[in-house]
Coordinates of N, CA, C and O in Angstrom, one line a residue:
M982 N 26.5 -13.5 -4.3 CA 25.6 -12.4 -4.4 C 24.4 -12.5 -3.4 O 23.8 -13.6 -3.3
K983 N 24.2 -11.4 -2.8 CA 23.1 -11.4 -1.8 C 21.8 -11.2 -2.5 O 21.6 -10.3 -3.3
K984 N 20.8 -12.0 -2.2 CA 19.5 -11.8 -2.8 C 18.5 -11.1 -1.9 O 18.5 -11.3 -0.7
L985 N 17.7 -10.3 -2.4 CA 16.7 -9.6 -1.6 C 15.3 -10.2 -1.9 O 15.1 -10.5 -3.1
F986 N 14.5 -10.2 -0.9 CA 13.2 -10.8 -1.1 C 12.1 -9.8 -0.6 O 12.3 -9.1 0.4
L987 N 11.0 -9.8 -1.2 CA 9.9 -9.0 -0.8 C 8.7 -10.0 -0.4 O 8.5 -11.0 -1.0
L988 N 8.1 -9.6 0.7 CA 7.0 -10.4 1.2 C 5.7 -9.7 1.0 O 5.6 -8.5 1.4
F989 N 4.7 -10.3 0.4 CA 3.4 -9.7 0.3 C 2.4 -10.4 1.1 O 2.3 -11.6 1.1
A990 N 1.6 -9.7 1.9 CA 0.6 -10.3 2.7 C -0.8 -9.9 2.2 O -1.0 -8.8 1.9
T991 N -1.6 -10.9 2.0 CA -3.0 -10.6 1.6 C -3.9 -11.2 2.8 O -3.4 -11.5 3.8
V992 N -5.1 -11.3 2.5 CA -6.0 -11.7 3.6 C -5.6 -13.0 4.2 O -5.5 -13.2 5.4
F993 N -5.3 -14.0 3.4 CA -5.0 -15.4 3.9 C -3.8 -16.0 3.2 O -3.8 -17.2 3.1
C994 N -2.8 -15.2 2.8 CA -1.7 -15.8 2.0 C -0.5 -14.9 2.2 O -0.6 -13.7 2.2
M995 N 0.7 -15.6 2.3 CA 1.9 -14.9 2.3 C 2.6 -15.3 1.0 O 2.7 -16.5 0.7
A996 N 3.2 -14.3 0.2 CA 3.9 -14.6 -1.0 C 5.2 -14.0 -1.0 O 5.3 -12.8 -0.6
V997 N 6.2 -14.6 -1.5 CA 7.6 -14.1 -1.5 C 8.0 -14.0 -3.0 O 7.8 -14.9 -3.7
T998 N 8.6 -12.8 -3.3 CA 9.1 -12.7 -4.7 C 10.6 -12.2 -4.5 O 11.0 -11.6 -3.6
N999 N 11.4 -12.5 -5.6 CA 12.8 -12.0 -5.6 C 12.7 -10.6 -6.0 O 12.2 -10.2 -7.0
A1000 N 13.3 -9.7 -5.2 CA 13.2 -8.2 -5.5 C 14.1 -7.8 -6.7 O 13.9 -6.7 -7.2
Q1001 N 15.0 -8.6 -7.1 CA 15.9 -8.3 -8.2 C 15.1 -8.4 -9.5 O 15.3 -7.6 -10.4
D1002 N 14.3 -9.5 -9.7 CA 13.7 -9.7 -11.0 C 12.1 -9.9 -10.8 O 11.5 -10.2 -11.8
W1003 N 11.6 -9.8 -9.6 CA 10.2 -9.9 -9.3 C 9.7 -11.3 -9.6 O 8.5 -11.5 -9.6
N1004 N 10.5 -12.3 -9.7 CA 10.0 -13.7 -9.9 C 9.4 -14.2 -8.6 O 10.0 -14.1 -7.6
F1005 N 8.4 -15.0 -8.8 CA 7.7 -15.6 -7.7 C 8.6 -16.6 -7.1 O 9.2 -17.4 -7.8
V1006 N 8.7 -16.7 -5.7 CA 9.6 -17.6 -5.1 C 8.8 -18.7 -4.4 O 9.0 -19.9 -4.5
N1007 N 7.8 -18.3 -3.5 CA 7.1 -19.2 -2.7 C 5.8 -18.5 -2.1 O 5.8 -17.3 -2.1
S1008 N 4.9 -19.3 -1.6 CA 3.7 -18.8 -0.9 C 3.2 -19.8 0.0 O 3.5 -21.0 -0.2
F1009 N 2.4 -19.4 1.0 CA 1.7 -20.4 1.8 C 0.5 -19.7 2.4 O 0.4 -18.5 2.6
A1010 N -0.5 -20.6 2.7 CA -1.8 -20.1 3.2 C -1.7 -19.9 4.7 O -0.9 -20.6 5.4
T1011 N -2.3 -18.8 5.2 CA -2.3 -18.5 6.6 C -3.8 -18.5 7.1 O -4.7 -18.4 6.3
S1012 N -4.0 -18.7 8.4 CA -5.3 -18.6 8.9 C -5.4 -17.4 9.9 O -6.3 -17.4 10.8
T1013 N -4.4 -16.5 9.9 CA -4.3 -15.5 10.9 C -5.1 -14.2 10.5 O -5.1 -13.3 11.3
G1014 N -5.6 -14.1 9.3 CA -6.4 -12.9 9.0 C -5.5 -11.9 8.2 O -4.6 -12.2 7.6
R1015 N -6.0 -10.7 8.3 CA -5.5 -9.6 7.4 C -4.3 -8.9 8.0 O -4.3 -8.4 9.1
Q1016 N -3.2 -8.9 7.3 CA -2.0 -8.2 7.8 C -1.9 -6.8 7.1 O -2.1 -6.6 6.0
H1017 N -1.6 -5.8 8.0 CA -1.4 -4.4 7.5 C 0.0 -4.1 7.2 O 0.3 -3.2 6.5
A1018 N 0.9 -4.8 7.8 CA 2.4 -4.5 7.6 C 3.1 -5.8 7.8 O 2.7 -6.7 8.6
V1019 N 4.2 -6.0 7.1 CA 5.0 -7.2 7.2 C 6.5 -6.7 7.4 O 6.9 -5.9 6.6
V1020 N 7.1 -7.2 8.4 CA 8.5 -6.8 8.7 C 9.3 -8.1 9.0 O 8.8 -9.1 9.2
F1021 N 10.7 -7.9 8.9 CA 11.6 -9.0 9.1 C 12.6 -8.6 10.2 O 13.1 -7.5 10.2
D1022 N 12.9 -9.5 11.1 CA 13.8 -9.3 12.2 C 15.2 -10.0 11.9 O 16.0 -10.0 12.8
G1023 N 15.4 -10.5 10.8 CA 16.6 -11.3 10.5 C 16.4 -12.8 10.5 O 17.2 -13.5 10.0
T1024 N 15.4 -13.2 11.2 CA 15.0 -14.6 11.3 C 13.6 -14.9 10.9 O 13.4 -15.8 10.1
Y1025 N 12.7 -14.2 11.4 CA 11.3 -14.4 11.1 C 10.6 -13.1 10.5 O 11.1 -12.0 10.6
F1026 N 9.5 -13.4 9.8 CA 8.6 -12.3 9.3 C 7.5 -12.1 10.3 O 7.0 -13.1 10.9
Y1027 N 7.0 -10.9 10.4 CA 6.0 -10.5 11.3 C 4.9 -9.7 10.6 O 5.3 -8.9 9.7
G1028 N 3.6 -10.0 10.9 CA 2.6 -9.2 10.3 C 1.6 -8.7 11.4 O 1.3 -9.4 12.3
C1029 N 1.3 -7.4 11.2 CA 0.4 -6.8 12.2 C -1.1 -7.0 11.8 O -1.4 -6.8 10.6
D1030 N -1.9 -7.5 12.7 CA -3.3 -7.7 12.4 C -4.0 -6.4 12.3 O -3.9 -5.6 13.2
A1031 N -4.8 -6.3 11.3 CA -5.5 -5.0 11.1 C -6.7 -4.8 12.0 O -7.1 -3.7 12.3
H1032 N -7.2 -5.9 12.6 CA -8.4 -5.7 13.4 C -8.2 -6.2 14.9 O -9.2 -6.6 15.5
S1033 N -7.0 -6.3 15.3 CA -6.7 -6.7 16.7 C -5.4 -6.1 17.1 O -4.7 -5.5 16.2
G1034 N -4.9 -6.4 18.2 CA -3.6 -5.9 18.7 C -2.6 -7.0 18.5 O -1.6 -6.9 19.3
K1035 N -2.7 -7.9 17.6 CA -1.8 -9.0 17.5 C -0.7 -8.8 16.5 O -1.0 -8.2 15.4
I1036 N 0.4 -9.3 16.7 CA 1.5 -9.3 15.7 C 1.8 -10.8 15.5 O 2.2 -11.6 16.5
W1037 N 1.7 -11.3 14.3 CA 1.9 -12.7 14.0 C 3.3 -12.9 13.6 O 3.9 -12.1 12.9
C1038 N 3.9 -14.0 14.0 CA 5.3 -14.4 13.7 C 5.3 -15.6 12.8 O 4.8 -16.6 13.1
Y1039 N 5.9 -15.5 11.6 CA 6.0 -16.5 10.6 C 7.4 -17.0 10.3 O 8.3 -16.2 10.2
D1040 N 7.5 -18.3 10.1 CA 8.8 -18.9 9.6 C 8.5 -19.3 8.2 O 7.8 -20.2 7.9
L1041 N 9.0 -18.5 7.3 CA 8.7 -18.7 5.8 C 9.4 -20.0 5.3 O 8.9 -20.6 4.4
H1042 N 10.5 -20.3 5.8 CA 11.2 -21.5 5.4 C 10.4 -22.7 5.6 O 10.3 -23.6 4.7
N1043 N 9.8 -22.8 6.7 CA 8.9 -24.0 7.1 C 7.4 -23.8 6.8 O 6.6 -24.6 7.1
K1044 N 7.1 -22.6 6.4 CA 5.7 -22.2 6.1 C 4.8 -22.4 7.3 O 3.7 -23.0 7.2
T1045 N 5.2 -21.9 8.4 CA 4.4 -22.1 9.6 C 4.3 -20.8 10.4 O 5.1 -19.9 10.3
L1046 N 3.2 -20.7 11.2 CA 3.1 -19.7 12.2 C 3.8 -20.1 13.4 O 3.6 -21.1 14.0
V1047 N 4.8 -19.3 13.8 CA 5.7 -19.6 15.0 C 5.1 -19.2 16.3 O 5.2 -19.8 17.3
G1048 N 4.4 -18.0 16.3 CA 3.9 -17.5 17.5 C 3.1 -16.2 17.3 O 3.0 -15.7 16.2
T1049 N 2.6 -15.7 18.4 CA 1.8 -14.5 18.3 C 2.2 -13.6 19.5 O 2.4 -14.0 20.6
I1050 N 2.3 -12.3 19.2 CA 2.6 -11.3 20.2 C 1.3 -10.6 20.4 O 0.7 -9.9 19.5
E1051 N 0.7 -10.7 21.6 CA -0.6 -10.1 21.9 C -0.4 -8.8 22.7 O 0.3 -8.8 23.7
T1052 N -0.9 -7.7 22.2 CA -0.7 -6.4 22.8 C -2.1 -5.9 23.4 O -3.1 -6.5 23.2
S1053 N -2.0 -4.8 24.2 CA -3.2 -4.3 24.7 C -3.9 -3.3 23.7 O -4.9 -2.7 24.0
L1054 N -3.3 -3.1 22.6 CA -3.8 -2.2 21.6 C -4.9 -2.8 20.8 O -5.1 -4.0 20.8
T1055 N -5.8 -2.0 20.2 CA -7.0 -2.5 19.5 C -6.8 -2.8 18.1 O -7.2 -3.9 17.7
E1056 N -6.3 -1.9 17.3 CA -6.1 -2.1 15.9 C -4.7 -1.6 15.4 O -4.4 -0.5 15.8
L1057 N -4.0 -2.4 14.7 CA -2.7 -2.0 14.3 C -2.7 -1.7 12.8 O -3.2 -2.5 12.0
G1058 N -2.2 -0.5 12.5 CA -2.3 -0.1 11.1 C -0.9 -0.2 10.4 O -0.8 -0.3 9.2
T1059 N 0.2 -0.2 11.2 CA 1.5 -0.3 10.6 C 2.4 -0.9 11.6 O 2.1 -0.9 12.8
C1060 N 3.6 -1.4 11.1 CA 4.6 -2.0 12.0 C 5.9 -2.0 11.4 O 6.1 -2.1 10.2
T1061 N 6.9 -1.8 12.2 CA 8.3 -1.9 11.8 C 9.2 -2.5 12.9 O 8.8 -2.3 14.1
Y1062 N 10.2 -3.2 12.6 CA 11.1 -3.8 13.6 C 12.2 -2.8 14.0 O 12.8 -2.1 13.1
D1063 N 12.5 -2.7 15.3 CA 13.5 -1.8 15.8 C 14.6 -2.8 16.4 O 14.4 -3.3 17.5
P1064 N 15.7 -3.0 15.6 CA 16.7 -3.9 16.1 C 17.5 -3.4 17.3 O 18.0 -4.3 18.0
V1065 N 17.6 -2.1 17.6 CA 18.3 -1.6 18.8 C 17.5 -2.1 20.0 O 18.1 -2.5 21.0
N1066 N 16.2 -2.0 20.0 CA 15.4 -2.4 21.2 C 14.8 -3.8 21.1 O 14.2 -4.2 22.0
D1067 N 15.1 -4.5 20.0 CA 14.5 -5.8 19.7 C 13.0 -5.7 20.0 O 12.5 -6.5 20.8
A1068 N 12.3 -4.8 19.4 CA 10.9 -4.5 19.6 C 10.3 -4.0 18.3 O 11.0 -3.9 17.3
F1069 N 9.0 -3.7 18.4 CA 8.3 -3.3 17.2 C 7.6 -2.0 17.4 O 6.9 -1.8 18.4
W1070 N 7.8 -1.0 16.5 CA 7.1 0.2 16.5 C 5.8 0.0 15.7 O 5.9 -0.5 14.6
V1071 N 4.7 0.2 16.3 CA 3.4 0.0 15.7 C 2.6 1.3 15.7 O 2.7 2.1 16.6
G1072 N 1.8 1.4 14.7 CA 0.9 2.5 14.6 C -0.5 2.0 14.9 O -1.1 1.2 14.2
E1073 N -1.1 2.5 16.0 CA -2.4 2.1 16.4 C -3.4 2.9 15.7 O -3.4 4.1 15.7
R1074 N -4.4 2.2 15.1 CA -5.5 2.9 14.4 C -6.6 3.2 15.4 O -6.8 2.5 16.4
A1075 N -7.3 4.3 15.2 CA -8.5 4.6 16.0 C -9.5 3.5 15.6 O -9.7 3.2 14.4
A1076 N -10.1 2.9 16.6 CA -11.1 1.8 16.3 C -12.2 2.2 15.4 O -12.8 3.3 15.5
G1077 N -12.3 1.4 14.3 CA -13.4 1.6 13.4 C -13.1 2.8 12.4 O -14.0 3.1 11.6
S1078 N -11.9 3.3 12.4 CA -11.5 4.4 11.5 C -10.9 3.9 10.2 O -10.7 2.7 10.0
S1079 N -10.7 4.8 9.3 CA -9.9 4.5 8.1 C -8.5 4.1 8.5 O -8.0 4.5 9.5
P1080 N -7.8 3.4 7.6 CA -6.5 3.0 7.9 C -5.5 4.1 8.1 O -4.4 4.0 8.6
N1081 N -5.9 5.3 7.6 CA -5.0 6.4 7.6 C -5.1 7.2 8.9 O -4.3 8.1 9.2
L1082 N -6.1 7.0 9.8 CA -6.2 7.7 11.0 C -5.5 7.0 12.1 O -6.0 6.1 12.8
M1083 N -4.2 7.4 12.3 CA -3.4 6.7 13.3 C -3.4 7.5 14.6 O -3.4 8.7 14.6
L1084 N -3.3 6.8 15.7 CA -3.1 7.4 17.0 C -1.6 7.4 17.2 O -0.8 7.4 16.3
D1085 N -1.1 7.5 18.4 CA 0.3 7.6 18.7 C 1.0 6.3 18.2 O 0.4 5.2 18.2
L1086 N 2.3 6.4 18.0 CA 3.2 5.3 17.7 C 3.5 4.7 19.1 O 3.8 5.4 20.0
K1087 N 3.6 3.3 19.1 CA 3.9 2.6 20.3 C 5.1 1.6 20.0 O 5.1 1.0 19.0
L1088 N 6.0 1.6 20.9 CA 7.1 0.6 20.9 C 6.7 -0.6 21.7 O 6.5 -0.5 22.9
V1089 N 6.5 -1.8 21.1 CA 6.0 -3.0 21.8 C 7.1 -4.0 21.8 O 7.7 -4.3 20.8
N1090 N 7.4 -4.5 23.0 CA 8.4 -5.6 23.1 C 7.8 -7.0 22.8 O 6.6 -7.1 22.4
R1091 N 8.6 -8.0 22.8 CA 8.2 -9.3 22.4 C 7.2 -10.0 23.3 O 6.6 -11.0 23.0
N1092 N 7.0 -9.4 24.5 CA 5.9 -9.8 25.4 C 4.6 -9.1 25.2 O 3.6 -9.3 25.9
G1093 N 4.6 -8.1 24.3 CA 3.3 -7.4 24.0 C 3.2 -6.2 24.8 O 2.1 -5.5 24.7
E1094 N 4.2 -5.8 25.6 CA 4.1 -4.6 26.5 C 4.5 -3.4 25.8 O 5.5 -3.4 25.0
V1095 N 3.7 -2.3 25.9 CA 4.1 -1.0 25.3 C 5.2 -0.5 26.2 O 5.0 -0.2 27.4
I1096 N 6.4 -0.2 25.7 CA 7.5 0.3 26.5 C 7.9 1.7 26.1 O 8.7 2.3 26.9
Q1097 N 7.3 2.3 25.1 CA 7.5 3.6 24.8 C 6.4 4.1 23.8 O 5.8 3.3 23.1
S1098 N 6.1 5.4 23.9 CA 5.1 6.0 23.0 C 5.6 7.3 22.4 O 6.4 8.0 23.0
A1099 N 5.2 7.5 21.2 CA 5.7 8.8 20.5 C 4.5 9.3 19.8 O 3.8 8.6 19.0
P1100 N 4.2 10.6 20.0 CA 3.0 11.2 19.3 C 3.2 11.4 17.8 O 4.3 11.6 17.4
I1101 N 2.1 11.3 17.1 CA 2.1 11.6 15.7 C 1.8 13.0 15.6 O 0.7 13.4 16.0
S1102 N 2.7 13.9 15.1 CA 2.5 15.3 15.1 C 1.4 15.8 14.2 O 0.7 16.8 14.5
S1103 N 1.3 15.2 13.0 CA 0.2 15.7 12.1 C -0.8 14.7 11.9 O -0.6 13.5 11.6
R1104 N -2.1 15.1 12.1 CA -3.2 14.2 12.0 C -4.1 14.6 10.9 O -4.4 15.7 10.7

C-alpha cells in the first residue's frame, strides 16, 4: 500500500504527518525562516521563503537542508513543482504587500533563473 504524507512548514519547523490517518510521523527544526509553500519533486521537499527570493531544498529522511535556489525575485508567496520543465512555478508577491497580492507567475529553473512568465489575470 502506498502511503501519502503531508508536510507542514512553520516559522522554524518542518512536520510530516500521514495523510491517511493524520498521525504525526516526524519533524525537525530549520533555520531557514518562514516558508509560504512546500512542494515535493519526488526526492526532496522545497519551501519558498516568504521574505526573499529563495527556495530552500530539504532532505526529510536525513533532516537536513540540502541547498538553496536563489532567484532575482523579492518575495515568494507560493510555489509548485513543474516536472515537465524540472522547474518551479512561483508567485512573486509585491514587496511589503499582503500575501494575497501576487504579481505575475514565474517559472524558475534550479539555477534560480526565470525562464518563463505568465500574467495573473485577476488582481
